[in-house]
Amino acid sequence: MQLNEVERIAQAAANAAQDKKATDVVVMNVQTLTPMADFFVVCSANSRPQVEAVARAVRDELHDLGVGCKGVEGMDEARWVLLDFGDIVVHVFRPEDREFYHIERLWGEAEVYSVGESST
């Protein structure tokens, strides 16, 4: 997948999360920082059912775009759900867990932009 296509899909994941009322949705461009992914999508959801709904919505939206999910972690507890789409990794956090792990700080050198913004 070319970078512009990957970025478009990351934005689609972020939009799907926002459509399920996820908050503080950001896309992080980590392509120059790690070989594991080009983009992280990070968002918060206030309850277990909302975390599950956001994760399902993102998985379904990307599936509809032809992007398969390679793995899901954390759905059992639904406090931090990680969805691995290869070039894109989506993190759906409960607010207190997002604050504790603070991915944005860990990947502080990444370009971060909100839903609807573009890095280009």
Short mmCIF file of N, CA, C and O in Angstrom, two decimals, residues 14 22 29-30 50 56-57 74 79 86 90 103 107 118:
data_model
loop_
_atom_site.label_atom_id
_atom_site.label_comp_id
_atom_site.label_asym_id
_atom_site.label_seq_id
_atom_site.Cartn_x
_atom_site.Cartn_y
_atom_site.Cartn_z
N ALA A 14 -10.03 6.48 12.05
CA ALA A 14 -10.28 7.55 13.02
C ALA A 14 -11.71 8.05 12.91
O ALA A 14 -12.38 8.29 13.93
N ALA A 22 -16.14 8.10 20.11
CA ALA A 22 -14.83 8.09 20.74
C ALA A 22 -14.36 9.53 20.90
O ALA A 22 -14.73 10.40 20.11
N ASN A 29 1.61 9.76 12.85
CA ASN A 29 2.45 9.28 11.77
C ASN A 29 3.77 8.81 12.39
O ASN A 29 4.59 9.62 12.82
N VAL A 30 3.94 7.48 12.46
CA VAL A 30 5.13 6.90 13.11
C VAL A 30 6.05 6.22 12.10
O VAL A 30 6.96 5.49 12.49
N GLN A 50 -18.69 0.89 25.08
CA GLN A 50 -18.25 1.85 24.07
C GLN A 50 -16.91 1.44 23.48
O GLN A 50 -16.71 1.55 22.27
N ARG A 56 -15.22 -2.55 17.18
CA ARG A 56 -15.98 -3.24 16.14
C ARG A 56 -16.22 -2.33 14.93
O ARG A 56 -16.10 -2.77 13.78
N ALA A 57 -16.56 -1.07 15.19
CA ALA A 57 -16.82 -0.13 14.10
C ALA A 57 -15.57 0.09 13.25
O ALA A 57 -15.66 0.12 12.01
N GLY A 74 -6.91 -7.41 23.84
CA GLY A 74 -7.52 -6.63 24.89
C GLY A 74 -9.03 -6.56 24.89
O GLY A 74 -9.61 -5.90 25.74
N ARG A 79 -10.30 -2.47 28.15
CA ARG A 79 -9.74 -1.27 28.76
C ARG A 79 -8.76 -0.61 27.77
O ARG A 79 -8.65 0.59 27.71
N GLY A 86 -1.66 -4.08 10.21
CA GLY A 86 -0.40 -4.06 9.49
C GLY A 86 0.22 -2.68 9.50
O GLY A 86 0.90 -2.32 10.46
N VAL A 90 -4.54 0.50 15.64
CA VAL A 90 -5.55 1.31 16.30
C VAL A 90 -5.57 0.96 17.78
O VAL A 90 -5.62 -0.22 18.14
N ILE A 103 0.46 6.97 25.17
CA ILE A 103 1.13 6.63 23.91
C ILE A 103 1.67 7.87 23.20
O ILE A 103 2.73 7.83 22.61
N TRP A 107 5.57 8.11 21.96
CA TRP A 107 5.90 8.35 20.56
C TRP A 107 5.90 9.85 20.29
O TRP A 107 5.38 10.32 19.28
N SER A 118 -4.69 16.48 7.82
CA SER A 118 -3.81 15.66 7.01
C SER A 118 -2.38 16.05 7.29
O SER A 118 -2.07 17.19 7.58
#
